[in-house]
Coordinates of C-alpha atoms in Angstrom, one line a residue:
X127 CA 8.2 -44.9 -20.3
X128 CA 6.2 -43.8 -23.5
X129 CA 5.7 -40.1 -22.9
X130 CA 8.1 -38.0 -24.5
X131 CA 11.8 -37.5 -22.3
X132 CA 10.9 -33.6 -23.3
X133 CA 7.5 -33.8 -21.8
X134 CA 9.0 -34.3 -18.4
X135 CA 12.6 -32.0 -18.7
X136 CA 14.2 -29.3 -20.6
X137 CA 17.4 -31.2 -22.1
X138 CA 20.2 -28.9 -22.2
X139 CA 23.8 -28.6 -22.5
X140 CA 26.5 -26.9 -21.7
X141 CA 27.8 -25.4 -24.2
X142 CA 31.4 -24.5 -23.1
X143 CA 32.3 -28.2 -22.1
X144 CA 31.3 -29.6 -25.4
X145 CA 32.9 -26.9 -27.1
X146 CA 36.1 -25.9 -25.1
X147 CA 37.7 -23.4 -26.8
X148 CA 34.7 -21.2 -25.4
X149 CA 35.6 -21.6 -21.6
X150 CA 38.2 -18.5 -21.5
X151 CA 35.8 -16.1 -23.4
X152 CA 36.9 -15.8 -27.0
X153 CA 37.1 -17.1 -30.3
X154 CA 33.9 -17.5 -32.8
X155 CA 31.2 -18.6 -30.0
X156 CA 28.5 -17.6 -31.8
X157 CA 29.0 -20.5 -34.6
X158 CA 28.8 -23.0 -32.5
X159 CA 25.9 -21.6 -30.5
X160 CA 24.2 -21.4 -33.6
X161 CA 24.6 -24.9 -34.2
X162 CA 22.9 -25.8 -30.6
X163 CA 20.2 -23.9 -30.9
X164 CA 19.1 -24.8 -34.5
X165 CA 18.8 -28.3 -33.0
X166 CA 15.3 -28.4 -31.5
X167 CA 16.2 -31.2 -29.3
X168 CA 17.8 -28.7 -27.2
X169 CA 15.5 -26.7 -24.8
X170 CA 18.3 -25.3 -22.8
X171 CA 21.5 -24.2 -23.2
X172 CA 24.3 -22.7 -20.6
X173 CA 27.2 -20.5 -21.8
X174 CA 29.9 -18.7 -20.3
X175 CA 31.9 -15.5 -20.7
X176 CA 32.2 -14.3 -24.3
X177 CA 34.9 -11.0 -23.9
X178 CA 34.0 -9.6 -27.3
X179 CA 30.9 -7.0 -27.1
X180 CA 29.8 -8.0 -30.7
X181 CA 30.4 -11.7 -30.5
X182 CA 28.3 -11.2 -27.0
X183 CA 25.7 -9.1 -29.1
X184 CA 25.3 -11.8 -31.6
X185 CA 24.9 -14.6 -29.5
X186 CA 22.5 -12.6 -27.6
X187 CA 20.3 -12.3 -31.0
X188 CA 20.8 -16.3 -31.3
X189 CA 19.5 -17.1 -27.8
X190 CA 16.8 -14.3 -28.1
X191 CA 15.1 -15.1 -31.4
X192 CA 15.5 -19.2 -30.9
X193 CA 13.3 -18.9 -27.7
X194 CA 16.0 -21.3 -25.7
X195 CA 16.6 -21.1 -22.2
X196 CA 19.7 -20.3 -21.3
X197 CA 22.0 -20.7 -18.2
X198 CA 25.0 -18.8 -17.4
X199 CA 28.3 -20.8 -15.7
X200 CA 30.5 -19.0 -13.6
X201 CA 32.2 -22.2 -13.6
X202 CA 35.2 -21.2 -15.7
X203 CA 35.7 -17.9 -14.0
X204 CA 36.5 -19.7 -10.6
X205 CA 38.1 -22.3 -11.6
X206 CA 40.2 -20.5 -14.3
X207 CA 41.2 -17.9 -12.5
X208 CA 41.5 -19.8 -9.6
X209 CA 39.0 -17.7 -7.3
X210 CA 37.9 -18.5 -3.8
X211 CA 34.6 -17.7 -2.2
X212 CA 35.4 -19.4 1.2
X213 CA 38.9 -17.7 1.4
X214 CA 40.1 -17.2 4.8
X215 CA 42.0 -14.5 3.2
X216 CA 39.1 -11.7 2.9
X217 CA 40.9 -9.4 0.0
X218 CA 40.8 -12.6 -1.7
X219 CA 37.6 -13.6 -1.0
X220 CA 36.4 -9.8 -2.2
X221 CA 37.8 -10.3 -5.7
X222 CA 36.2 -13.9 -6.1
X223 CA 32.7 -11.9 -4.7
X224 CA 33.3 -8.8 -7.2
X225 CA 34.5 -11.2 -10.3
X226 CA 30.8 -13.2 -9.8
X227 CA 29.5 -9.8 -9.7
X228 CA 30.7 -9.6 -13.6
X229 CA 29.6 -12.8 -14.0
X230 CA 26.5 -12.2 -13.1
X231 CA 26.1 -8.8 -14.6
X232 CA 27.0 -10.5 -18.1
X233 CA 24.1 -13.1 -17.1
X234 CA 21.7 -10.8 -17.3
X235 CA 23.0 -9.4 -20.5
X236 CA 22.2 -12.4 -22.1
X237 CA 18.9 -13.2 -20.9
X238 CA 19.7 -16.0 -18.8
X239 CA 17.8 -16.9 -16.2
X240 CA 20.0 -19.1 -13.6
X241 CA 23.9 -18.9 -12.9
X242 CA 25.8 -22.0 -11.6
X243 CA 29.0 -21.6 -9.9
X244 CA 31.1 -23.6 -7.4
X245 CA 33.0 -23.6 -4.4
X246 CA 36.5 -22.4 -3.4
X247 CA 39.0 -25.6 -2.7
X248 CA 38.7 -27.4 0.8
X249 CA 40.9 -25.9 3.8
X250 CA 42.5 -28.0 6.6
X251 CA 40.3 -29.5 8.5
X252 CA 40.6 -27.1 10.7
X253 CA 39.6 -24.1 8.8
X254 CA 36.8 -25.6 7.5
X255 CA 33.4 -24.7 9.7
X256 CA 34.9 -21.0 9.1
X257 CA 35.3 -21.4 5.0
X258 CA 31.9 -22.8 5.1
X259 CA 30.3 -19.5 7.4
X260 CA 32.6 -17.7 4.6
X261 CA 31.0 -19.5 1.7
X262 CA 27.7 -18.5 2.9
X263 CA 28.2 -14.8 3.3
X264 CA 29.8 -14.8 -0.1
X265 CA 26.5 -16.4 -1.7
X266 CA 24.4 -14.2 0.5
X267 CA 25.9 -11.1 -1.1
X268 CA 26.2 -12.8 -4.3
X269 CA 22.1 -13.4 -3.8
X270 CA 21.3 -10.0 -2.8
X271 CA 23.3 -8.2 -5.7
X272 CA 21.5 -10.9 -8.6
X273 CA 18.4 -9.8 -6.5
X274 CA 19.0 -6.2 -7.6
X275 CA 19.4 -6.7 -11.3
X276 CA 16.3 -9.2 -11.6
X277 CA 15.0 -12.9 -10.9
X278 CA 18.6 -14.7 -12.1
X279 CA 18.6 -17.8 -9.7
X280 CA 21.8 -19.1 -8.2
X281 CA 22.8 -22.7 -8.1
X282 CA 25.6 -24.1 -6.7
X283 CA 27.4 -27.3 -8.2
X284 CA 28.8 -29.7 -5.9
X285 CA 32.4 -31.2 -6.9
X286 CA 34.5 -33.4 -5.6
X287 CA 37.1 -32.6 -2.2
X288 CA 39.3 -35.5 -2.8
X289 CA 39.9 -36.7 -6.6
X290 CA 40.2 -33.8 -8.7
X291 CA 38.9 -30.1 -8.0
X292 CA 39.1 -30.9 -4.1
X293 CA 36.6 -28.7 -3.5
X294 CA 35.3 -27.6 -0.3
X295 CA 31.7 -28.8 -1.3
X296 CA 32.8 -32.2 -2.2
X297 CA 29.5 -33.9 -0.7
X298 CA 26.1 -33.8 -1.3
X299 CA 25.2 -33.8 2.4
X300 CA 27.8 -30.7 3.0
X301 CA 25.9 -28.8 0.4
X302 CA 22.5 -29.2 2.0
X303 CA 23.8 -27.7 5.0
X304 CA 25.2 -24.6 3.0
X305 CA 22.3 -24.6 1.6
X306 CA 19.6 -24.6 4.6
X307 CA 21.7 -21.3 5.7
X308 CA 21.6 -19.4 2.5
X309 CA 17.9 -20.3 2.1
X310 CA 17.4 -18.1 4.9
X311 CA 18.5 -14.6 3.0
X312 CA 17.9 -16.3 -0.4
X313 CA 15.0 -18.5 -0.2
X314 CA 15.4 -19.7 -4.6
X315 CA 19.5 -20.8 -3.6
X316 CA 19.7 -24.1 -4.9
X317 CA 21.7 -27.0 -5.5
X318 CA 23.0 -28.3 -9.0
X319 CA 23.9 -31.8 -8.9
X320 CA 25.9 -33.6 -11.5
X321 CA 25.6 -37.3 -12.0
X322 CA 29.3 -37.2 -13.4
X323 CA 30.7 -35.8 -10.3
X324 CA 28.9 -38.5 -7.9
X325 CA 32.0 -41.2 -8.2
X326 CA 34.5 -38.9 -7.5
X327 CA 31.9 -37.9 -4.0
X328 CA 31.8 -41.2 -3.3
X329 CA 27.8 -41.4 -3.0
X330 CA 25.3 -43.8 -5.1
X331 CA 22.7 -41.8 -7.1
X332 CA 19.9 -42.4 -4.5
X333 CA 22.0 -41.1 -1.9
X334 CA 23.0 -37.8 -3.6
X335 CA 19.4 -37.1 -5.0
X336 CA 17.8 -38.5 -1.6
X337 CA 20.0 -35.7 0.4
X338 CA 19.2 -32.6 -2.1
X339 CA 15.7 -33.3 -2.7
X340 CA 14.4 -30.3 -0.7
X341 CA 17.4 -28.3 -2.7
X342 CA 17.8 -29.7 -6.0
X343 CA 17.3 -26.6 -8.9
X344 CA 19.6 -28.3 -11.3
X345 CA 21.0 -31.6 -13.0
X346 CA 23.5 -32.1 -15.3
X347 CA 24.2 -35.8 -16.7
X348 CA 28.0 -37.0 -17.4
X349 CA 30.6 -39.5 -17.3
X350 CA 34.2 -39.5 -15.4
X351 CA 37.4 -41.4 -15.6
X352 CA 38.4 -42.4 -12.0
X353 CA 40.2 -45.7 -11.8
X354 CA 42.9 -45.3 -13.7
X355 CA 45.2 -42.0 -12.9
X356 CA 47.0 -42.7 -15.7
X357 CA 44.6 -42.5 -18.1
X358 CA 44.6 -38.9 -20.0
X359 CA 40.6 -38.8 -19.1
X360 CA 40.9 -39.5 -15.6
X361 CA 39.3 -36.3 -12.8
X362 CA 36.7 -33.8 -13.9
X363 CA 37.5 -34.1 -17.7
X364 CA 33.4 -35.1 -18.7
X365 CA 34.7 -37.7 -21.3
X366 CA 31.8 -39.2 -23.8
X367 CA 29.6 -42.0 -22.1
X368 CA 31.1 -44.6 -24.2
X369 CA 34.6 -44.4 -23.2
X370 CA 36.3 -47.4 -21.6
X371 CA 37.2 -46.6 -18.5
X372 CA 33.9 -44.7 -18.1
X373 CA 31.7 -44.9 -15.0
X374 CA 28.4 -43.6 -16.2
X375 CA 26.5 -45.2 -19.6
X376 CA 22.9 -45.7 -20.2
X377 CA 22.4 -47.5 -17.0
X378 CA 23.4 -44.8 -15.1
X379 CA 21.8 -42.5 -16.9
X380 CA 18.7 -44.4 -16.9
X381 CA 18.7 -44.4 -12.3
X382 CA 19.7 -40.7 -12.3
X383 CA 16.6 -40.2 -14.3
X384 CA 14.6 -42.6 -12.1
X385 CA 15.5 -40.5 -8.9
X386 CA 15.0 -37.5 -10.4
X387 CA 11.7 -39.0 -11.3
X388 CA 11.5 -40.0 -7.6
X389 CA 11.8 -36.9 -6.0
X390 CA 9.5 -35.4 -8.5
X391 CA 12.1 -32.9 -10.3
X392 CA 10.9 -34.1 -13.4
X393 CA 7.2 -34.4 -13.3
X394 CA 4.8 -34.2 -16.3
X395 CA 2.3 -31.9 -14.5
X396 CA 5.1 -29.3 -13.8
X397 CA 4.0 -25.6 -14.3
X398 CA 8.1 -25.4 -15.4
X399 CA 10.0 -28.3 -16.8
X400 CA 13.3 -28.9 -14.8
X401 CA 16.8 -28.4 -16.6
X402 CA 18.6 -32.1 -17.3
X403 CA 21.5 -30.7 -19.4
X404 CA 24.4 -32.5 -21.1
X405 CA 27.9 -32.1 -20.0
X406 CA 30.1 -34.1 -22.1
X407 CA 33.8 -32.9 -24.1
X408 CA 35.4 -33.6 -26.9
X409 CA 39.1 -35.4 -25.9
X410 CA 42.0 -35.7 -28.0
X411 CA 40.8 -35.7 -31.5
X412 CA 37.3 -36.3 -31.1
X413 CA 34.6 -33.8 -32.2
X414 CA 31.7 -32.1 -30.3
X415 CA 29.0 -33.0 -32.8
X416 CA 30.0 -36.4 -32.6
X417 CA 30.0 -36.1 -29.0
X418 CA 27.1 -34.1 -28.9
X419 CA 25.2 -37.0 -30.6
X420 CA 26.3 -39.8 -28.2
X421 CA 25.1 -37.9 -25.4
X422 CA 21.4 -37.8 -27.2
X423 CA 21.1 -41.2 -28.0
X424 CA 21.9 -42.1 -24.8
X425 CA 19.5 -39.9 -23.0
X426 CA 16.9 -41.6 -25.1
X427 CA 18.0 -45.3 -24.8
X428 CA 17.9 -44.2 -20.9
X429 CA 14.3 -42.6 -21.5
X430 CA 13.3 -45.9 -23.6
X431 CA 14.2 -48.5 -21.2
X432 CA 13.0 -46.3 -17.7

């Protein structure tokens, strides 16, 4: 295509993946913000907790006078603290509700505008119809409270059930169904789907994007290790396109951008230019600018050869 990849999306990253000494809240976050949002090839960007009130404060002044947009990922706070929003058990299913809360109340302090999260891990088959109801209310109330504070939209990521996070919204086609439910109290809900996770669902990139088309409100674009257990990349770990063992490169990129395309996410007209963010980490001794940079030439030699 010859139009500009940033006339039809707002590239993003996330920000605590390709710099992961920021997922549990602390150290100098506000350096390597910096360094994301001097780049201009960056349009979005989506952070996490940061527990310090000045190191909050001045990445607040970085987002705020860069123009940016920024997402917020409750990501780390489930999966760190290993919270459940479908829990049978419903004290434990009130602290996962109450932690979002805080998430979602540090969201706002930051001026970001959407919050992704995920789901707790899958039950037994037979607990599952009642984790999913569970999972519903959760968001519901999750909804109304972000409701109450302002316009933050919600979007749920979908994982894996099987390979890695064994989540209970493993497949796209699961989600939609959560999500035709939620719609009902909270008609923005939406989907986030991640081309790095689709190997580890099991679904081609025209069946994922196909099935979330009505529900799609977020993409991110990443690789995964998944034939080789052995292999210190292998799960959820978001390696760099190039690696070896890799499933996702330019050509992947390049039909995840073709569907999007398809199901008009990305559209040039668009009063709002979707999100496509980066989520790519640094492994071993590798660096996130270096990282950082793979990811961008990809995206363009993906964009080039549409």
């Amino acid at each position: 295509m010859k139009d500009s990849l940033h006339d039809y999306m707002k590239v993003g990253i996330v920000h605590f993946m390709a710099y992961p000494f920021a997922l549990g809240g602390e150290g100098e976050i506000a350096t390597s913000v910096a360094g994301i949002v001097e780049d201009e090839f960056f349009d979005e960007i989506e952070i996490t907790r940061i527990n310090d009130q000045a190191e909050r404060d001045a990445v607040k002044g970085l987002l705020t006078s860069s123009g940016i947009a920024v997402g917020f990922g409750a990501q780390p706070y489930i999966l760190k603290g290993k919270l459940n929003l479908n829990s049978l058990d419903e004290a434990e299913r009130t602290t996962a509700i109450d932690t979002l809360k805080s998430a979602i109340d540090q969201a706002y302090e930051v001026g970001a505008t959407k919050l992704g999260f995920l789901s707790g891990p899958k039950p037994p088959a037979q607990d599952r119809q009642k984790a999913l109801e569970l999972l519903a209310d959760s968001i519901i109330q999750l909804g109304h409270y972000a409701k109450s504070k302002g316009d933050l939209v919600l979007s749920l990521e979908t994982f894996d059930d099987s390979t890695d996070k064994k989540a209970l919204i493993g497949t796209n086609r699961l989600a939609c169904e959560l999500a035709l439910e939620v719609r009902k109290a909270i008609p923005d809900f939406g989907l986030m789907v991640d081309l790095s996770h689709l190997p580890m669902q099991g679904e081609t990139i025209r069946q994922a994007l196909s099935a979330t088309e009505e529900f799609i409100n977020h993409a991110h674009i990443g690789n995964c290790v998944i034939r080789d257990p052995a292999d210190p990349a292998y799960g959820d770990l978001h390696p760099h396109f190039g690696h070896p063992k890799g499933e996702n490169h330019v050509p992947q990129v390049r039909e995840f951008l073709r569907g999007l395309l398809d199901i008009g996410y990305l559209r040039e007209d668009a009063d709002e230019r979707n999100v496509v963010a980066f989520e790519v980490q640094p492994l071993g001794d590798q660096r996130s600018a270096v990282i950082i940079a793979e990811a961008k030439r990809v995206l363009r030699e993906a964009w080039r050869t549409l």
